XYZ file of C-alpha atoms in Angstrom:
534
model
C -0.046 0.291 0.430
C 1.739 3.291 -0.912
C 1.054 6.974 -1.755
C 1.335 10.368 -1.703
C 1.770 14.033 -0.762
C 3.371 17.180 -1.745
C 5.423 19.052 1.843
C 6.584 21.906 2.201
C 8.024 22.134 5.806
C 11.520 21.023 6.755
C 11.463 17.126 6.400
C 10.917 14.427 8.533
C 9.863 10.699 8.717
C 6.165 10.243 8.194
C 5.004 7.396 7.123
C 4.522 6.088 3.482
C 2.636 2.973 2.721
C 2.756 1.416 0.403
C 3.443 4.215 0.730
C 3.822 7.875 1.077
C 5.579 9.949 2.749
C 7.578 12.778 3.649
C 11.705 12.133 3.184
C 13.741 9.446 1.990
C 17.081 8.279 1.523
C 19.099 5.921 -0.664
C 21.648 3.285 0.986
C 21.509 -0.263 -0.433
C 23.180 -3.230 -1.408
C 22.524 -6.315 -3.172
C 23.657 -9.363 -4.354
C 23.487 -10.477 -7.786
C 20.070 -11.984 -8.936
C 22.262 -14.413 -11.090
C 23.575 -16.547 -8.928
C 21.342 -15.348 -5.844
C 21.434 -17.617 -2.732
C 21.929 -18.368 0.749
C 24.354 -20.526 2.667
C 21.038 -22.204 3.836
C 19.481 -25.388 2.606
C 16.165 -22.974 2.524
C 17.203 -20.120 0.470
C 17.553 -21.944 -2.523
C 15.292 -19.437 -4.026
C 15.904 -18.515 -7.511
C 15.962 -22.611 -8.120
C 12.969 -23.222 -6.171
C 10.680 -20.248 -7.043
C 11.369 -21.253 -10.969
C 9.896 -24.183 -9.832
C 7.468 -22.930 -8.987
C 6.859 -20.925 -11.553
C 7.215 -24.681 -13.548
C 3.930 -25.905 -11.102
C 1.856 -22.571 -11.381
C 2.179 -23.515 -15.028
C 1.233 -27.098 -14.899
C -1.858 -26.000 -12.773
C -2.936 -23.876 -15.839
C -5.071 -27.186 -17.096
C -7.509 -26.722 -13.494
C -9.428 -23.770 -14.414
C -10.983 -22.635 -11.831
C -14.392 -21.415 -11.122
C -14.110 -17.816 -12.551
C -11.647 -19.610 -15.051
C -15.369 -21.112 -16.951
C -16.623 -18.008 -16.196
C -13.891 -16.495 -19.261
C -14.970 -18.958 -21.708
C -18.624 -19.365 -21.336
C -18.813 -15.518 -22.239
C -17.039 -16.060 -25.313
C -18.834 -19.257 -26.448
C -22.394 -16.858 -25.691
C -23.662 -13.625 -26.115
C -22.645 -10.679 -24.358
C -22.621 -11.572 -20.326
C -22.692 -8.597 -17.639
C -20.183 -10.019 -15.174
C -21.331 -9.528 -11.827
C -19.565 -11.612 -9.807
C -17.540 -9.038 -7.936
C -20.391 -7.079 -5.730
C -21.434 -9.567 -3.327
C -17.719 -9.371 -2.472
C -17.381 -5.565 -3.328
C -19.435 -4.147 0.250
C -17.510 -5.813 2.407
C -13.344 -4.679 0.448
C -15.182 -1.351 0.618
C -15.473 -0.964 4.288
C -11.268 -2.928 4.713
C -10.828 -0.082 2.328
C -11.433 2.612 5.443
C -9.132 1.743 7.422
C -7.053 2.544 3.952
C -8.634 5.795 3.549
C -8.061 7.024 7.364
C -3.969 5.805 6.666
C -4.323 8.555 3.477
C -6.044 10.533 5.562
C -3.126 10.568 8.943
C -0.538 10.852 6.285
C -1.455 14.039 4.979
C -3.107 15.131 8.056
C 0.504 16.858 9.374
C 1.499 18.861 6.144
C 0.035 21.577 7.012
C -1.042 22.257 10.428
C 2.428 20.603 11.861
C 3.079 24.503 12.178
C 0.172 25.572 14.077
C 0.508 23.284 16.463
C 4.021 23.108 17.366
C 2.896 27.352 17.550
C 0.487 26.740 19.915
C 2.066 24.073 22.228
C 5.099 25.422 22.792
C 7.513 23.625 20.981
C 7.866 26.307 17.474
C 11.074 26.177 15.656
C 12.369 23.185 17.738
C 13.042 20.843 14.730
C 13.467 17.721 16.429
C 10.322 17.880 18.836
C 8.337 18.789 15.546
C 9.906 15.548 13.791
C 9.169 13.726 16.384
C 5.219 14.478 16.326
C 5.647 13.254 12.795
C 7.361 10.384 13.638
C 6.481 8.418 15.898
C 3.325 7.546 14.361
C 6.223 4.828 12.326
C 6.509 4.163 15.576
C 3.360 3.263 16.298
C 2.972 2.164 13.014
C 6.211 -0.601 14.140
C 4.809 -2.001 17.236
C 1.376 -2.484 14.945
C 2.257 -4.084 12.311
C 4.476 -6.656 14.576
C 2.107 -7.556 16.744
C -0.541 -8.011 13.780
C -0.139 -11.209 12.854
C -0.645 -12.938 16.358
C -3.923 -11.058 16.214
C -5.400 -11.913 12.946
C -4.603 -15.596 13.466
C -7.164 -15.947 17.056
C -9.674 -13.073 16.148
C -10.118 -13.106 11.959
C -9.775 -10.255 10.326
C -13.049 -8.837 11.475
C -12.435 -8.741 15.313
C -9.100 -7.254 14.967
C -11.046 -4.368 12.545
C -12.885 -3.988 15.291
C -10.508 -3.920 17.700
C -7.974 -2.095 16.249
C -10.659 1.661 15.670
C -10.686 1.217 19.429
C -6.669 3.068 19.295
C -7.396 4.858 15.840
C -10.371 6.416 17.635
C -8.554 7.043 20.751
C -5.620 8.661 19.052
C -7.047 10.933 16.895
C -9.542 12.232 20.278
C -6.700 12.307 22.414
C -4.365 14.912 19.688
C -6.965 16.784 18.710
C -7.592 17.860 23.145
C -4.032 18.170 23.387
C -2.654 20.368 25.515
C 0.592 19.795 25.847
C 3.944 17.845 23.917
C 2.748 14.332 25.831
C -0.760 14.645 24.817
C -0.094 14.977 21.904
C 2.816 12.261 20.950
C 0.672 9.834 23.004
C -2.460 10.062 20.186
C 0.148 10.326 17.298
C 1.643 6.913 19.098
C -1.855 5.501 19.395
C -2.803 6.368 15.033
C 0.099 4.709 14.536
C -0.625 1.704 16.150
C -3.927 1.520 14.681
C -2.369 2.414 10.924
C 0.195 -0.575 11.773
C -2.076 -3.641 12.213
C -4.345 -1.648 9.164
C -1.676 -2.653 6.421
C -1.311 -5.596 7.509
C -5.347 -6.847 7.602
C -6.950 -5.366 5.152
C -4.660 -6.629 1.711
C -4.897 -10.247 4.015
C -8.599 -9.931 4.392
C -9.940 -8.688 0.068
C -6.752 -11.690 -1.010
C -8.884 -13.703 1.067
C -12.449 -12.626 0.941
C -12.364 -11.653 -2.977
C -13.027 -14.101 -6.329
C -9.943 -15.772 -6.884
C -10.974 -13.469 -10.720
C -11.269 -10.370 -8.629
C -8.696 -10.426 -6.164
C -5.941 -7.508 -8.130
C -9.165 -5.508 -8.875
C -10.509 -5.346 -5.376
C -7.152 -4.768 -3.895
C -6.287 -2.494 -5.903
C -9.249 -0.781 -3.844
C -5.975 -0.198 -1.149
C -4.373 1.932 -2.891
C -7.454 3.919 -4.327
C -8.343 4.368 -1.069
C -5.502 5.576 0.817
C -5.007 8.509 -2.331
C -9.116 9.368 -1.310
C -7.591 9.521 2.284
C -4.838 11.677 1.322
C -6.741 14.395 -1.162
C -9.533 14.725 1.156
C -7.040 15.980 4.310
C -4.786 18.317 2.240
C -8.757 20.090 1.191
C -9.345 20.003 4.728
C -6.165 20.886 5.760
C -6.277 24.321 3.960
C -8.624 26.685 6.410
C -5.125 25.805 9.398
C -3.340 28.673 7.621
C -5.559 31.457 8.140
C -7.375 29.628 10.835
C -4.394 28.928 14.061
C -7.536 25.935 15.853
C -7.993 24.244 13.024
C -5.780 21.317 13.316
C -8.072 20.422 16.469
C -10.738 20.105 14.212
C -9.599 18.244 11.543
C -7.752 15.618 14.233
C -11.412 14.874 15.445
C -13.072 14.434 11.564
C -10.222 11.551 11.618
C -12.083 9.030 14.477
C -15.329 9.482 11.972
C -13.659 6.110 9.586
C -13.026 4.707 12.865
C -16.122 4.903 13.966
C -17.780 3.515 10.485
C -14.896 0.863 10.106
C -16.409 -0.573 13.522
C -19.906 -0.497 12.749
C -19.211 -1.681 9.032
C -16.900 -4.942 10.256
C -20.129 -6.220 12.003
C -21.995 -6.983 9.193
C -19.171 -7.119 7.182
C -17.762 -11.593 7.082
C -15.356 -13.063 8.285
C -12.969 -14.596 5.769
C -13.818 -17.895 4.710
C -10.020 -19.276 4.626
C -10.028 -18.483 8.610
C -13.528 -19.562 9.691
C -12.615 -22.782 7.923
C -8.651 -22.989 9.922
C -11.269 -22.246 13.113
C -13.428 -25.221 12.386
C -16.782 -23.118 12.029
C -17.292 -25.284 8.451
C -21.055 -24.096 8.173
C -19.988 -20.718 8.595
C -17.154 -20.907 5.917
C -19.956 -22.226 3.222
C -22.437 -19.515 3.986
C -20.018 -17.179 3.222
C -18.846 -18.668 0.710
C -22.235 -18.814 -0.850
C -22.960 -15.708 -0.754
C -19.416 -13.775 -2.281
C -18.388 -16.632 -4.625
C -22.024 -18.285 -5.475
C -23.008 -21.600 -4.459
C -21.500 -24.165 -7.308
C -17.837 -23.004 -5.307
C -18.800 -24.199 -2.274
C -17.728 -27.815 -2.900
C -14.466 -27.328 -4.713
C -13.450 -24.464 -2.297
C -13.852 -26.107 0.875
C -12.505 -29.042 -0.677
C -9.291 -27.059 -0.928
C -9.750 -25.369 1.880
C -9.155 -28.799 3.835
C -6.513 -30.265 1.323
C -4.430 -26.924 1.709
C -5.395 -27.377 6.149
C -4.218 -30.896 6.157
C -1.499 -31.464 4.880
C -0.206 -27.850 6.281
C -1.334 -28.126 9.652
C -3.004 -24.986 9.494
C -4.857 -23.527 12.466
C -4.994 -20.543 14.694
C -1.461 -21.092 16.284
C 1.512 -20.615 14.066
C 5.344 -19.656 15.592
C 7.048 -16.925 14.569
C 9.956 -18.941 14.271
C 8.478 -21.002 11.750
C 9.151 -18.140 9.211
C 12.706 -20.051 8.836
C 11.233 -22.707 7.456
C 10.462 -23.498 4.240
C 8.965 -22.167 2.550
C 7.303 -19.824 5.017
C 11.383 -18.133 4.884
C 10.985 -18.137 1.289
C 7.740 -16.105 0.960
C 8.865 -13.905 4.091
C 12.623 -12.700 2.428
C 10.499 -11.811 -0.851
C 8.068 -9.839 0.745
C 10.415 -7.998 2.767
C 12.751 -7.367 0.059
C 10.032 -5.972 -2.068
C 8.952 -3.291 0.549
C 12.477 -2.242 1.210
C 13.565 -1.852 -2.574
C 10.227 -0.012 -2.495
C 11.304 2.379 -0.091
C 14.244 2.579 -1.359
C 13.800 3.253 -4.586
C 12.841 6.550 -3.128
C 9.135 7.580 -3.408
C 9.575 10.159 -0.854
C 12.692 11.701 -1.298
C 10.398 12.427 -4.770
C 7.824 13.242 -3.341
C 9.112 15.804 -1.145
C 11.778 17.537 -4.257
C 7.850 17.891 -6.165
C 7.085 20.667 -4.062
C 10.013 22.979 -5.115
C 9.932 21.563 -8.699
C 6.940 22.619 -9.259
C 7.669 25.818 -7.361
C 11.000 26.126 -10.619
C 7.769 26.047 -13.214
C 6.185 28.067 -11.209
C 3.285 26.793 -8.974
C 3.880 28.822 -6.267
C 0.259 27.315 -4.332
C 1.172 24.527 -2.762
C -2.108 22.845 -2.153
C -2.374 23.010 -6.361
C 0.939 20.835 -6.190
C -0.897 19.292 -4.031
C -3.124 18.702 -6.077
C -1.866 17.271 -9.055
C 0.257 14.797 -7.278
C -2.838 13.109 -5.637
C -4.629 13.229 -8.885
C -1.296 11.844 -9.950
C -1.496 8.691 -8.108
C -4.932 8.763 -7.946
C -5.013 7.775 -11.809
C -2.605 4.942 -11.412
C -3.920 3.528 -8.966
C -7.231 3.751 -11.301
C -5.192 2.542 -13.485
C -4.031 -0.745 -11.552
C -7.731 -1.722 -10.815
C -8.564 -2.134 -14.471
C -4.608 -4.089 -15.341
C -4.187 -5.792 -11.998
C -6.214 -8.678 -13.194
C -5.635 -8.330 -16.923
C -1.649 -8.008 -17.285
C -1.093 -9.996 -13.713
C 0.709 -9.048 -11.332
C 4.568 -9.034 -12.160
C 4.666 -7.861 -15.324
C 2.653 -4.818 -13.575
C 5.619 -4.773 -11.262
C 8.539 -5.264 -13.761
C 7.347 -1.751 -15.879
C 5.707 -0.066 -12.798
C 9.756 0.014 -11.604
C 11.437 0.647 -15.544
C 8.837 3.555 -15.510
C 10.547 4.689 -12.305
C 14.109 4.158 -12.826
C 13.062 5.948 -16.520
C 11.457 9.286 -14.529
C 14.685 9.177 -12.378
C 17.109 9.228 -15.311
C 14.785 11.747 -16.399
C 14.741 14.088 -13.973
C 18.973 12.896 -13.620
C 19.286 14.944 -17.207
C 17.343 17.427 -17.134
C 19.290 18.365 -13.901
C 22.746 18.044 -15.236
C 23.743 19.042 -18.145
C 22.905 21.957 -20.376
C 19.150 22.823 -21.419
C 17.041 25.561 -21.701
C 15.936 26.322 -18.794
C 11.884 26.510 -18.993
C 13.194 23.102 -21.170
C 14.786 21.658 -17.941
C 12.068 22.319 -15.763
C 9.348 20.704 -17.925
C 11.876 17.706 -18.227
C 11.916 17.951 -14.416
C 8.190 17.903 -14.017
C 7.530 15.388 -16.640
C 9.714 13.339 -15.030
C 8.507 13.927 -11.617
C 4.564 13.185 -12.938
C 5.756 9.919 -14.599
C 7.231 9.069 -11.813
C 4.703 9.338 -9.688
C 2.630 7.814 -12.127
C 3.779 4.488 -12.579
C 4.403 4.124 -8.697
C 0.993 3.876 -8.154
C 0.538 1.790 -10.965
C 2.382 -1.264 -9.601
C 5.275 -0.498 -7.167
C 2.685 0.625 -5.173
C -0.457 -1.200 -5.401
C 0.802 -4.871 -6.176
C 3.720 -4.978 -3.303
C 0.845 -5.448 -0.755
C -1.274 -7.636 -2.809
C 1.102 -10.237 -4.070
C 2.407 -11.103 -0.185
C -0.794 -12.207 0.770
C -1.026 -13.828 -2.094
C 2.467 -16.256 -1.953
C 1.890 -16.095 1.343
C 0.358 -19.667 2.937
C -2.467 -19.765 5.500
C -1.064 -20.323 8.160
C 1.598 -17.993 7.942
C -0.383 -15.537 6.017
C -0.396 -12.521 9.110
C 3.080 -13.122 10.354
C 4.374 -12.894 7.151
C 2.780 -9.910 6.577
C 3.563 -8.529 9.571
C 7.510 -9.039 9.415
C 7.251 -7.979 5.735
C 5.266 -4.576 6.828
C 8.444 -4.317 9.966
C 10.747 -4.272 7.641
C 8.769 -1.328 5.827
C 7.649 0.571 8.498
C 12.026 0.212 9.793
C 13.107 1.388 6.126
C 10.694 4.631 5.590
C 11.826 6.189 9.058
C 15.298 5.733 7.510
C 15.034 7.398 4.287
C 12.838 9.904 6.028
C 15.673 10.088 8.366
C 19.070 10.466 6.215
C 17.834 11.609 2.749
C 18.018 15.569 3.153
C 21.598 14.551 4.518
C 22.571 13.103 1.192
C 20.733 15.633 -0.530
C 23.354 18.284 0.935
C 26.375 16.101 0.903
C 26.058 14.910 -2.870
C 22.888 16.767 -4.541
C 20.105 15.912 -5.662
C 21.001 14.026 -9.484
C 23.271 11.578 -7.531
C 20.595 10.999 -5.053
C 18.043 10.572 -7.735
C 20.475 8.799 -9.716
C 20.739 6.012 -7.094
C 16.324 6.177 -6.824
C 16.879 4.822 -10.380
C 19.185 1.983 -9.781
C 17.118 0.685 -6.948
C 14.372 1.029 -9.484
C 16.097 -1.508 -12.064
C 17.593 -3.979 -9.445
C 13.632 -4.104 -8.210
C 12.197 -4.508 -11.779
C 15.079 -7.323 -12.301
C 14.578 -9.006 -9.027
C 10.657 -9.178 -9.967
C 11.556 -10.312 -13.120
C 12.948 -13.281 -11.709
C 12.033 -14.466 -8.608
C 8.170 -13.205 -8.624
C 5.673 -15.996 -9.162
C 2.723 -14.636 -11.156
C -0.782 -15.404 -8.652
C -3.094 -13.390 -12.002
C -6.140 -16.143 -11.846
C -4.751 -18.602 -9.623
C -7.189 -19.391 -6.480
C -4.502 -18.587 -3.033
C -4.097 -22.161 -2.493
C -2.765 -23.377 -5.370
C -0.220 -20.812 -5.094
C 0.334 -22.217 -1.396
C 0.740 -25.858 -3.425
C 2.864 -24.802 -6.024
C 4.957 -22.865 -3.786
C 5.290 -25.597 -1.191
C 6.916 -29.108 -2.237
C 5.877 -30.802 0.770
C 2.330 -30.812 -0.682
C 3.524 -31.397 -3.840
C 4.471 -34.587 -2.710
C 1.894 -35.631 -0.730
C -0.890 -34.991 -3.509
C 1.626 -36.983 -5.691
């Protein structure tokens, strides 16, 4: 998940998921992909991923029900397919969590100055940065704890419990009259967001029909974009009203209430219900969301994977060191490391300066352009995710980001007409944000739960997002120092190089998951299950 906005204050570490924020840096060392492997026997990554790709190809002969729909459409007259509609309300409620995440990302963009003035730490850049970055500390803790919660309680109840720190944190921040109070409020909000960023992709991947899993998963990115744009618009009066920040923080509690109430009417994941041995409830959910014809096949697949993998409500963190979970955890962590070090936050920070160079002096207008560009990319991802596939979108997205960075470096480094240089910088910046929103943003959060096993999905996602928040903090902490020491062009060139490495990584190590059920993917990646099936 993963998003964008424009900032005007000095850079502080701010969250970005799936991805946005205020600042980044780049420092990555990466092994040669062609010969990539670890000494431990369970890390023969390239060869096992290749075998998994071959196995997925073989699985093409077993067409799931969703594939039969396409065949019926080809043989008959025009068929309007509304197979996504039953799951849509449940996915929409879950995506409200991403809207809230985006809202809090954009929330501190302007009001931090008014907050610092009223609470008595104006001009103290360290404390201002702490108010912003304490959010990431809370998100880190939330990501670690999310795996245990979702295993024990399921997604629906975890969503409802998670709204408590989101609502309390927003209200505590809005009523703050001291630095300690605003810090505790921001920490609680970050705690809730850390759980939600893990929870939403898991819930959507397990509830959505196979045929529409990618498109519905893209609602995460769209929700985050809409949240950012909303907070930027609501923050405009803060320029004239020094107390307006309290109002927009109170407003931040409303989506939490909507999520809590909405989840009361949403369904639990049928896969979790099967793990909890509530088969009748699982069958009812499958029938309502996927259709009666899918019930027996889906339950059979769930039980087959559960029998072979020992999937139940109890899993241990140490199991991440075992195959195939170690492989998927490595892929998830690496994808987020590459996503953050590809420079999304640094580009967003300098985008405001880039627009200023071409005469766009309104920060609100520049923020709107960036936000709408990000939203347009996310909408394109919704359309392309289940047509082109995850791997192609990832590769194309990172290649586009690399080209965009090198275009900006060219505009900065070579003697060009001043107006041409500014226009190329704008083009490169907008293209970078757009291509990020098509693939690197939404695909990263979606493909990790798709590759994860039913048993370890929560903990693998928790581990992956923990890596995300750590890198997010580091790039925010060191980005400006790198720019001051080396200049913008070398740093942007580094972002382009990391983007190329990410494209190569996606080409070699990412398995295509389009059109395959989660159980088919799990069987293809788990050599133990394959052996037992034979």
